[in-house]
Coordinates of C-alpha atoms in Angstrom, one line a residue:
M289 CA 19.5 -53.2 -16.5
H290 CA 19.3 -51.4 -19.9
T291 CA 15.7 -50.7 -19.3
L292 CA 16.9 -48.9 -16.2
Y293 CA 19.9 -46.6 -17.7
R294 CA 17.2 -45.6 -20.6
I295 CA 14.4 -44.6 -18.1
Q296 CA 17.5 -42.4 -16.3
L297 CA 18.7 -41.0 -19.4
L298 CA 15.2 -40.3 -20.6
I299 CA 14.7 -38.1 -17.1
L300 CA 17.7 -36.5 -17.5
M301 CA 16.8 -35.5 -21.0
L302 CA 13.7 -34.0 -19.9
F303 CA 14.8 -32.3 -16.9
A304 CA 17.5 -30.8 -19.1
T305 CA 14.8 -29.6 -21.7
S306 CA 12.4 -27.9 -19.0
T307 CA 15.6 -26.4 -17.6
A308 CA 16.4 -24.7 -21.2
M309 CA 12.6 -24.2 -21.6
A310 CA 12.3 -22.5 -18.4
Q311 CA 14.9 -19.9 -19.2
K312 CA 14.2 -19.6 -23.0
I313 CA 14.8 -16.0 -24.5
S314 CA 13.8 -14.6 -28.0
Y315 CA 14.8 -11.4 -29.2
S316 CA 13.3 -8.9 -31.5
Q317 CA 15.6 -7.5 -34.7
P318 CA 16.4 -3.7 -34.5
E319 CA 14.1 -1.9 -36.4
K320 CA 15.5 1.1 -38.5
D321 CA 13.2 3.5 -36.8
D322 CA 13.9 2.4 -33.1
Y323 CA 16.8 4.5 -32.2
K324 CA 17.9 4.5 -28.5
N325 CA 16.2 7.9 -27.5
T326 CA 12.5 6.1 -29.2
E327 CA 10.1 6.4 -26.5
F328 CA 7.9 3.3 -25.8
E329 CA 5.3 1.3 -24.0
I330 CA 4.7 -2.4 -23.8
I331 CA 1.1 -2.9 -24.5
G332 CA 1.2 -6.7 -23.7
K333 CA 0.3 -10.1 -25.3
V334 CA -3.1 -9.9 -27.5
S335 CA -4.4 -13.2 -29.3
G336 CA -1.1 -14.5 -29.5
N337 CA 0.4 -11.2 -30.6
I338 CA 2.9 -9.2 -28.7
L339 CA 2.2 -5.4 -29.3
V340 CA 4.6 -2.6 -28.3
Y341 CA 4.0 1.0 -29.0
K342 CA 6.4 3.6 -30.0
S343 CA 6.8 7.3 -30.1
D344 CA 9.7 9.4 -31.7
R345 CA 9.5 13.4 -32.4
G346 CA 6.0 13.3 -33.5
D347 CA 5.7 9.9 -34.8
Y348 CA 3.8 7.1 -33.6
A349 CA 3.5 3.6 -34.3
V350 CA 2.6 0.1 -33.1
S351 CA 5.1 -3.2 -33.4
V352 CA 3.1 -6.4 -33.7
Y353 CA 5.1 -9.4 -33.0
D354 CA 4.8 -13.3 -33.2
N355 CA 5.3 -15.4 -30.3
G356 CA 9.2 -15.9 -31.6
M357 CA 9.6 -12.1 -31.4
E358 CA 9.6 -11.7 -35.1
L359 CA 8.3 -8.8 -36.4
K360 CA 4.7 -9.4 -38.1
Q361 CA 3.9 -5.7 -39.0
R362 CA 4.6 -2.2 -37.9
V363 CA 1.5 -0.1 -38.2
K364 CA 1.9 3.8 -38.2
L365 CA -0.9 5.7 -36.3
D366 CA -1.3 8.3 -38.9
F367 CA -4.4 9.4 -37.5
L368 CA -2.7 11.0 -34.2
P369 CA -2.0 14.4 -34.2
K370 CA 1.6 15.4 -34.1
K371 CA 1.4 16.3 -30.2
V372 CA 0.1 13.6 -28.3
I373 CA 0.2 14.7 -24.7
S374 CA -0.2 11.2 -22.9
M375 CA -1.0 7.8 -24.1
D376 CA -2.6 5.0 -22.0
F377 CA -3.6 1.3 -23.0
V378 CA -5.9 -0.9 -21.5
A379 CA -4.9 -4.5 -23.1
Y380 CA -7.4 -7.3 -23.3
P381 CA -7.5 -10.7 -24.5
D382 CA -8.9 -9.4 -28.1
R383 CA -8.5 -6.0 -28.1
V384 CA -6.6 -3.1 -26.7
L385 CA -8.1 0.3 -25.6
M386 CA -6.2 3.7 -26.6
I387 CA -6.7 6.2 -24.2
Y388 CA -5.2 9.6 -25.6
Q389 CA -5.1 13.4 -25.1
F390 CA -3.8 16.4 -27.1
Q391 CA -4.1 20.1 -27.6
F392 CA -5.7 21.7 -30.2
K393 CA -5.3 25.4 -30.3
D394 CA -6.7 26.3 -26.9
A395 CA -8.2 23.2 -25.9
V396 CA -7.5 19.7 -24.7
F397 CA -9.3 16.8 -26.0
S398 CA -9.3 13.4 -24.7
Y399 CA -10.0 10.5 -27.2
C400 CA -10.5 6.6 -27.1
A401 CA -9.8 4.0 -29.9
T402 CA -10.0 0.4 -29.7
M403 CA -7.1 -1.4 -31.3
S404 CA -7.4 -5.0 -33.0
P405 CA -4.7 -7.8 -32.0
D406 CA -3.1 -6.9 -35.1
A407 CA -3.1 -2.9 -34.6
T408 CA -6.1 -1.7 -37.0
F409 CA -8.9 0.2 -36.0
A410 CA -12.4 -0.5 -37.4
S411 CA -14.1 2.3 -35.7
E412 CA -13.6 6.3 -35.0
P413 CA -12.5 7.0 -31.7
L414 CA -14.6 8.2 -28.9
L415 CA -14.5 11.7 -27.8
I416 CA -14.5 11.5 -23.7
D417 CA -13.8 15.2 -22.9
S418 CA -12.3 18.6 -24.0
T419 CA -11.1 21.6 -21.8
R420 CA -10.3 24.9 -22.7
I421 CA -6.9 25.9 -21.1
G422 CA -6.3 29.1 -23.4
Y423 CA -3.0 29.5 -25.8
Y424 CA -0.4 30.1 -23.2
S425 CA -0.7 27.4 -20.7
K426 CA 2.8 25.7 -19.8
E427 CA 0.7 22.8 -18.2
N428 CA -1.4 21.2 -20.6
K429 CA -2.0 17.7 -19.6
V430 CA -5.5 17.7 -18.1
Y431 CA -6.9 14.2 -17.9
S432 CA -5.6 11.0 -16.2
V433 CA -6.4 7.6 -16.2
E434 CA -7.2 4.8 -13.8
V435 CA -8.2 1.1 -14.6
S436 CA -9.3 -1.2 -12.0
E437 CA -7.4 -4.8 -11.5
D438 CA -10.2 -6.7 -13.6
K439 CA -10.3 -4.0 -16.0
N440 CA -14.0 -3.8 -16.0
R441 CA -14.1 -0.1 -14.8
I442 CA -11.9 2.8 -16.5
L443 CA -11.5 6.1 -14.8
I444 CA -11.1 9.4 -16.9
Y445 CA -10.8 12.6 -14.7
K446 CA -9.5 15.8 -14.4
I447 CA -8.9 18.4 -11.6
N448 CA -9.6 21.7 -11.9
Q449 CA -7.6 24.0 -9.6
D450 CA -8.7 27.8 -10.3
K451 CA -9.0 28.1 -6.4
E452 CA -5.9 27.2 -4.4
D453 CA -8.1 26.2 -1.4
N454 CA -10.6 24.1 -3.5
N455 CA -10.3 21.3 -5.7
L456 CA -12.6 20.3 -8.8
F457 CA -13.1 16.7 -9.8
Y458 CA -14.7 16.0 -12.9
T459 CA -14.8 12.2 -13.4
F460 CA -15.8 10.1 -16.4
L461 CA -16.5 6.3 -15.7
Y462 CA -16.7 3.7 -18.3
D463 CA -17.0 0.0 -18.2
G464 CA -14.7 -2.3 -20.2
N465 CA -16.7 -1.5 -23.5
M466 CA -16.3 2.3 -23.0
H467 CA -19.9 2.5 -22.4
L468 CA -20.4 5.2 -19.7
V469 CA -21.4 4.2 -16.4
N470 CA -21.3 8.0 -14.7
N471 CA -19.9 11.6 -14.7
S472 CA -19.6 13.6 -11.8
K473 CA -18.5 16.8 -10.4
V474 CA -17.2 17.1 -7.1
M475 CA -15.3 19.3 -4.8
L476 CA -12.3 18.7 -2.4
P477 CA -11.1 21.5 -0.1
M478 CA -7.2 21.5 0.3
Q479 CA -7.1 24.4 3.2
T480 CA -3.5 25.4 2.4
K481 CA -0.9 24.9 -0.2
K482 CA 0.7 22.3 2.0
F483 CA -1.9 19.5 0.7
F484 CA -1.3 17.3 -2.0
L485 CA -3.0 14.3 -3.4
N486 CA -1.5 11.2 -4.6
N487 CA -1.7 7.2 -4.8
F488 CA -5.1 7.5 -6.9
N489 CA -6.8 3.7 -7.4
L490 CA -10.0 2.5 -8.6
T491 CA -11.2 -0.5 -7.4
N492 CA -13.0 -3.6 -9.2
D493 CA -16.4 -1.8 -8.3
G494 CA -15.8 1.5 -9.6
D495 CA -15.0 3.3 -6.2
F496 CA -12.0 6.1 -6.7
L497 CA -9.7 5.9 -4.0
F498 CA -6.3 8.4 -3.4
N499 CA -4.7 10.1 -0.5
K500 CA -5.0 13.7 0.6
L501 CA -1.7 14.5 2.4
E502 CA -0.1 17.3 4.3
R503 CA 3.5 18.3 4.5
G504 CA 5.2 20.2 7.0
S505 CA 6.9 23.4 6.7
G506 CA 9.9 21.7 5.1
K507 CA 8.2 20.0 2.8
D508 CA 10.3 17.1 3.4
Y509 CA 7.9 14.9 5.2
V510 CA 4.0 14.4 5.4
I511 CA 2.7 15.3 9.0
S512 CA -1.1 14.3 8.3
G513 CA -3.1 12.4 5.8
S514 CA -6.5 11.2 5.0
M515 CA -7.9 8.5 3.0
I516 CA -10.6 9.8 0.5
M517 CA -13.0 7.5 -1.5
K518 CA -15.6 8.0 -4.0
H519 CA -18.3 5.7 -5.1
P520 CA -19.4 5.6 -8.7
L521 CA -22.6 6.7 -8.2
V522 CA -22.3 9.2 -5.8
D523 CA -21.4 13.0 -6.4
S524 CA -19.2 13.1 -3.2
F525 CA -16.1 12.1 -1.1
E526 CA -16.2 10.0 2.0
V527 CA -13.0 11.2 4.3
T528 CA -11.1 9.0 6.7
P529 CA -8.2 10.6 8.6
L530 CA -4.8 9.1 9.0
Q531 CA -3.6 8.9 12.6
F532 CA 0.3 9.2 12.3
H533 CA 0.8 9.5 16.1
S534 CA 3.0 12.4 15.9
Q535 CA 5.3 10.6 13.5
L536 CA 7.0 11.7 10.1
L537 CA 6.4 9.9 7.3
D538 CA 7.8 9.8 3.8
E539 CA 7.4 7.9 0.2
I540 CA 3.6 6.7 1.1
K541 CA 2.3 3.9 -1.1
M542 CA -1.1 2.4 -1.2
K543 CA -2.0 -1.0 -2.6
L544 CA -5.6 -2.2 -2.9
D545 CA -6.9 -6.2 -2.6
N546 CA -10.0 -6.3 -4.5
Q547 CA -10.3 -10.0 -3.2
K548 CA -10.8 -8.6 0.4
G549 CA -12.0 -5.5 -0.2
T550 CA -9.1 -3.3 1.4
A551 CA -6.5 -0.9 1.0
L552 CA -3.1 -0.8 2.3
I553 CA -0.7 2.0 3.2
T554 CA 2.7 2.0 3.8
A555 CA 5.3 4.4 4.4
F556 CA 8.8 5.0 6.0
S557 CA 8.6 6.6 9.4
Y558 CA 10.8 8.9 11.4
K559 CA 10.4 10.3 14.9
Q560 CA 12.3 13.5 14.1
K561 CA 12.8 15.9 10.9
R562 CA 16.2 15.0 8.9
G563 CA 16.3 12.0 11.5
N564 CA 16.6 8.2 10.4
V565 CA 14.2 6.0 9.2
E566 CA 13.2 4.2 12.2
G567 CA 10.5 1.5 10.7
L568 CA 7.7 1.1 8.7
Y569 CA 4.2 2.7 8.9
V570 CA 1.0 0.2 7.9
Y571 CA -2.5 1.1 7.6
K572 CA -5.4 -1.3 6.2
Y573 CA -8.8 0.5 5.4
D574 CA -11.8 -2.2 4.6
F575 CA -13.4 0.4 1.6
K576 CA -16.4 -2.4 1.6
N577 CA -17.2 -1.4 4.9
Q578 CA -15.7 1.7 5.3
K579 CA -13.8 1.4 8.7
T580 CA -10.2 1.4 9.3
L581 CA -8.6 -2.2 10.0
Y582 CA -5.4 -1.2 11.6
E583 CA -2.8 1.6 11.8
K584 CA 0.6 0.6 13.4
T585 CA 4.2 1.0 13.0
V586 CA 6.7 -1.8 12.6
A587 CA 9.7 -0.9 14.3
F588 CA 13.3 -2.0 12.5
S589 CA 15.8 -3.8 14.9
N590 CA 19.3 -3.0 15.3
D591 CA 20.1 -6.5 13.7
L592 CA 17.8 -5.8 10.5
K593 CA 19.6 -2.7 10.2
A594 CA 22.8 -4.0 10.6
A595 CA 21.9 -6.6 7.8
A596 CA 20.3 -3.5 5.5
R597 CA 23.5 -1.0 5.6
G598 CA 26.0 -1.0 3.0
E599 CA 28.1 2.3 3.4
S600 CA 26.3 3.8 5.9
S601 CA 25.8 3.4 9.5
T602 CA 23.1 1.0 11.0
A603 CA 21.1 3.7 12.4
A604 CA 21.3 5.2 8.8
A605 CA 20.9 1.9 7.1
F606 CA 17.6 2.7 5.7
N607 CA 17.9 6.2 4.8
D608 CA 18.5 5.0 1.2
Y609 CA 15.9 2.3 0.6
F610 CA 12.8 3.3 -1.3
I611 CA 9.6 1.4 -1.7
R612 CA 9.4 -0.2 -4.9
K613 CA 6.5 -2.9 -4.7
V614 CA 4.2 -4.3 -2.5
I615 CA 2.1 -7.5 -3.2
N616 CA -1.1 -8.9 -1.9
T617 CA -0.9 -12.3 -0.3
A618 CA -3.6 -14.9 -0.1
D619 CA -3.8 -14.9 3.6
G620 CA -4.5 -11.3 3.8
G621 CA -1.0 -10.6 4.8
F622 CA 1.6 -8.6 2.2
L623 CA 5.2 -8.9 0.9
M624 CA 7.0 -5.4 0.3
T625 CA 10.3 -4.9 -1.6
A626 CA 12.2 -1.8 -1.3
E627 CA 15.7 -0.9 -2.9
S628 CA 18.7 0.9 -1.8
F629 CA 19.6 3.8 -4.1
S630 CA 21.3 7.0 -4.1
T631 CA 23.4 9.4 -6.4
S632 CA 27.0 10.9 -5.7
S633 CA 28.2 14.1 -7.3
R634 CA 31.1 16.5 -6.6
Y635 CA 28.3 19.3 -7.4
Q636 CA 25.4 18.3 -5.1
P637 CA 25.5 16.3 -2.1
W638 CA 23.0 13.3 -1.7
N639 CA 19.5 14.2 -0.7
R640 CA 16.5 11.7 -0.2
W641 CA 13.7 14.0 -0.7
N642 CA 14.8 15.3 -3.9
Y643 CA 13.8 11.9 -5.4
M644 CA 10.2 10.9 -3.8
Y645 CA 7.8 13.7 -5.0
G646 CA 9.2 15.2 -8.0
P647 CA 10.2 19.1 -8.2
G648 CA 9.7 21.2 -5.1
G649 CA 9.4 18.0 -2.9
Y650 CA 5.3 17.9 -3.5
G651 CA 3.4 14.8 -5.0
G652 CA 2.3 15.8 -8.8
Y653 CA 2.5 19.2 -10.2
Y654 CA 0.3 22.5 -9.6
S655 CA -0.8 24.6 -12.1
P656 CA -3.0 27.4 -12.2
Y657 CA -5.5 25.5 -13.9
Y658 CA -5.6 22.0 -13.9
Y659 CA -3.8 19.2 -11.7
N660 CA -1.2 16.6 -12.8
P661 CA -1.0 13.9 -10.4
Y662 CA 1.5 12.0 -12.0
Y663 CA 5.6 11.7 -11.6
S664 CA 7.2 8.4 -12.0
P665 CA 11.0 7.9 -11.9
W666 CA 10.3 4.5 -13.8
Y667 CA 8.8 6.1 -17.1
Y668 CA 11.4 5.6 -20.2
N669 CA 12.3 8.8 -21.1
P670 CA 16.0 9.0 -22.2
G671 CA 16.1 12.7 -22.9
Y672 CA 15.5 13.4 -19.5
W673 CA 16.6 11.0 -17.0
N674 CA 20.0 10.6 -18.3
N675 CA 21.4 13.8 -19.1
S676 CA 23.2 14.2 -15.4
Q677 CA 26.9 15.0 -16.3
G678 CA 29.3 14.1 -13.3
L679 CA 26.5 12.3 -11.5
R680 CA 26.9 8.1 -10.4
Y681 CA 23.6 6.2 -9.8
H682 CA 24.1 3.7 -7.5
Y683 CA 21.2 0.8 -6.9
D684 CA 22.0 -1.6 -4.4
K685 CA 20.5 -4.1 -2.1
V686 CA 16.8 -5.3 -2.5
I687 CA 14.8 -6.0 1.2
V688 CA 11.7 -8.2 1.0
M689 CA 9.5 -8.1 4.1
S690 CA 6.8 -10.5 4.4
F691 CA 3.8 -9.2 6.8
D692 CA 0.7 -11.1 8.0
D693 CA -2.8 -10.3 7.6
E694 CA -2.3 -7.7 10.8
G695 CA 0.6 -5.9 9.7
N696 CA 3.1 -8.2 11.7
M697 CA 6.5 -8.5 10.1
Q698 CA 7.2 -12.8 9.5
W699 CA 10.3 -12.7 7.8
N700 CA 12.9 -10.9 5.9
N701 CA 15.6 -11.8 3.4
F702 CA 18.1 -9.4 0.7
V703 CA 18.7 -9.5 -2.9
N704 CA 22.2 -8.7 -2.4
K705 CA 23.3 -6.4 -5.7
S706 CA 25.7 -3.5 -6.0
Q707 CA 25.1 -1.3 -9.2
Y708 CA 26.5 1.8 -10.2
D709 CA 26.9 3.9 -13.6
D710 CA 27.9 7.1 -14.6
N711 CA 25.7 10.0 -15.9
A712 CA 23.0 7.3 -16.8
D713 CA 21.0 4.7 -15.4
L714 CA 18.7 2.9 -17.9
Y715 CA 20.7 -0.5 -17.2
L716 CA 20.1 -0.5 -13.2
S717 CA 17.9 -1.8 -10.7
Y718 CA 16.0 -4.8 -11.2
M719 CA 12.4 -6.4 -12.6
M720 CA 10.3 -8.3 -10.3
V721 CA 8.5 -11.3 -11.7
N722 CA 5.9 -13.1 -10.2
V723 CA 5.6 -16.7 -11.5
G724 CA 3.1 -18.2 -8.8
N725 CA 5.1 -20.5 -6.6
Q726 CA 8.4 -17.9 -6.7
L727 CA 9.4 -14.4 -7.2
R728 CA 12.2 -13.6 -9.6
F729 CA 14.5 -10.6 -9.7
L730 CA 16.3 -10.3 -12.7
Y731 CA 19.5 -7.5 -13.1
N732 CA 22.5 -6.7 -14.6
D733 CA 25.7 -7.6 -13.3
L734 CA 28.7 -5.9 -14.4
D735 CA 31.3 -8.6 -15.8
R736 CA 34.6 -7.4 -17.5
R737 CA 33.0 -3.9 -18.8
S738 CA 29.7 -5.4 -20.0
Y739 CA 26.2 -6.3 -18.2
I740 CA 25.1 -9.8 -17.7
L741 CA 21.4 -10.7 -16.7
L742 CA 21.1 -12.3 -13.7
D743 CA 18.3 -14.5 -11.8
N744 CA 17.5 -14.7 -8.6
S745 CA 14.4 -16.6 -7.0
L746 CA 12.3 -15.8 -3.7
E747 CA 10.7 -18.7 -2.3
P748 CA 7.4 -18.5 -0.4
G749 CA 9.3 -18.8 3.1
G750 CA 11.8 -16.1 2.5
K751 CA 14.9 -18.1 1.0
V752 CA 16.5 -16.4 -1.8
N753 CA 18.5 -18.5 -4.4
R754 CA 21.1 -17.5 -7.3
M755 CA 18.9 -19.5 -10.3
P756 CA 22.1 -20.7 -13.4
T757 CA 22.6 -18.0 -16.2
L758 CA 20.3 -17.2 -18.4
R759 CA 20.2 -19.3 -21.6
N760 CA 20.4 -17.7 -24.9
L761 CA 22.3 -14.4 -23.5
D762 CA 23.2 -12.6 -26.5
K763 CA 26.4 -10.3 -25.8
G764 CA 25.1 -7.8 -28.2
Y765 CA 22.0 -7.2 -25.9
T766 CA 22.0 -4.9 -23.2
F767 CA 19.0 -5.4 -20.6
M768 CA 16.7 -2.6 -19.4
P769 CA 15.6 -4.7 -16.5
R770 CA 13.2 -2.1 -14.8
Y771 CA 11.6 -1.0 -18.0
G772 CA 10.2 -4.5 -18.3
K773 CA 6.7 -5.9 -18.1
Q774 CA 5.0 -9.5 -17.1
I775 CA 2.8 -10.2 -20.4
S776 CA 1.7 -13.3 -18.8
S777 CA 1.8 -15.7 -16.2
H778 CA 5.2 -17.0 -16.9
T779 CA 6.7 -14.5 -19.6
V780 CA 7.9 -11.2 -19.6
L781 CA 9.3 -8.8 -22.2
I782 CA 12.3 -6.7 -21.5
P783 CA 13.6 -4.0 -23.6
C784 CA 17.3 -3.9 -24.9
I785 CA 19.9 -1.7 -26.3
Y786 CA 21.4 -3.3 -29.6
R787 CA 24.0 -1.0 -31.3
N788 CA 22.0 1.9 -30.6
Y789 CA 18.5 0.2 -31.5
I790 CA 15.7 -0.5 -29.2
C791 CA 15.2 -4.2 -29.0
F792 CA 13.1 -6.4 -26.9
A793 CA 13.7 -9.7 -25.1
K794 CA 10.7 -12.3 -24.5
I795 CA 11.8 -14.4 -21.8
D796 CA 9.9 -17.5 -20.6
F797 CA 10.2 -19.1 -17.3

């Protein structure tokens, strides 16, 4: 009897230990130079070290943390110029590629430096390319970077727009060791100013895929589009038209499946201009064999709209939803998450189309010289995104939809949350973590004027479970979940604010 009791007690102790370990949180301590307005990027976990890049008014550094988030060293990047235009990192198990561009006099230069796990550099940076833009150019971001899923192919490219009806691509394709595979010069006609480019992707084989889209006269909807593809050793584009069948689309997203050799496009669809969201447009392209697999629209039922609605009417239930994430599944299907997001202000009414494609409603920024395809509301820049006086942000329900390999909806469910804040949205929205057998949704909930980080799990069949409160939640740290990054299969790093300083919390599931 005593033996049985001891076995039961041991099992309970082991279970309690595993539960605690499943939600272990380790915090970094504030560093004197990391104020709330410090910009950062989580690089990842490299040879046991956790690296975070930080930038503040021309000072650049990388903080190196151990597995317990104790600071090992802070390395200043003194070799960088004072005004770095952009910075991209590609993390490997034993090194990090740091690809950056800067302007010197009337030219923009693109370089790549190789960083060790302790944030040191053993060799000189590699010059990739340079471009003369003139002294008075207002838009000096020339180069963009795409990285394949396996990180064995890296593409640096620029798009010249010296003529409105023609884009001239210059591409530089490298392998994971920054050996040049191919460079190309390719032209792509644009017809009119209503056409724009987005959804740039790079396959594991080095194929360059993106969308060329056309907006209607009101600039609110996409009325036509094409899949554009460039093979790594071919200096031409292959164009595959998309058939919208008189539908109007917005917020078009692309997701690659390198295992299946397919590209998936999703977008919310409308029947008429300024109408309500009626369903989801789904298009799958076989880029291995260069053919369309299917193209359809999945209509949202009234029951689904009724479940999705917040304060809107049933017909307008999805008008505030934005596609956040698309995840490929092993059977060739996919999961899609969308979040209800809106703002309210006494000065300006809410308009969905102000938030999808950047200033002017178009995807990217057009300059007389070069085209910058990037616009991301998820980039941490507190000086830009949080200075709207009198504006209230609302981040509410998250819907998860499951589709089979033919694009048919299998099930759907909701993570029910209701968040708002005035003038700033740093602590709102959520982070999704893929731990293999389930998805975890981390988000803040306001409790007695303080934010508490909550954890919901989504099982493979679609069931949503409220998980126990995360252990070791320190009241002094306020999490910013949507700026977090998954750095291993069961570990995430989430930035926090602690006494007006930027800190980081590592959560082990």
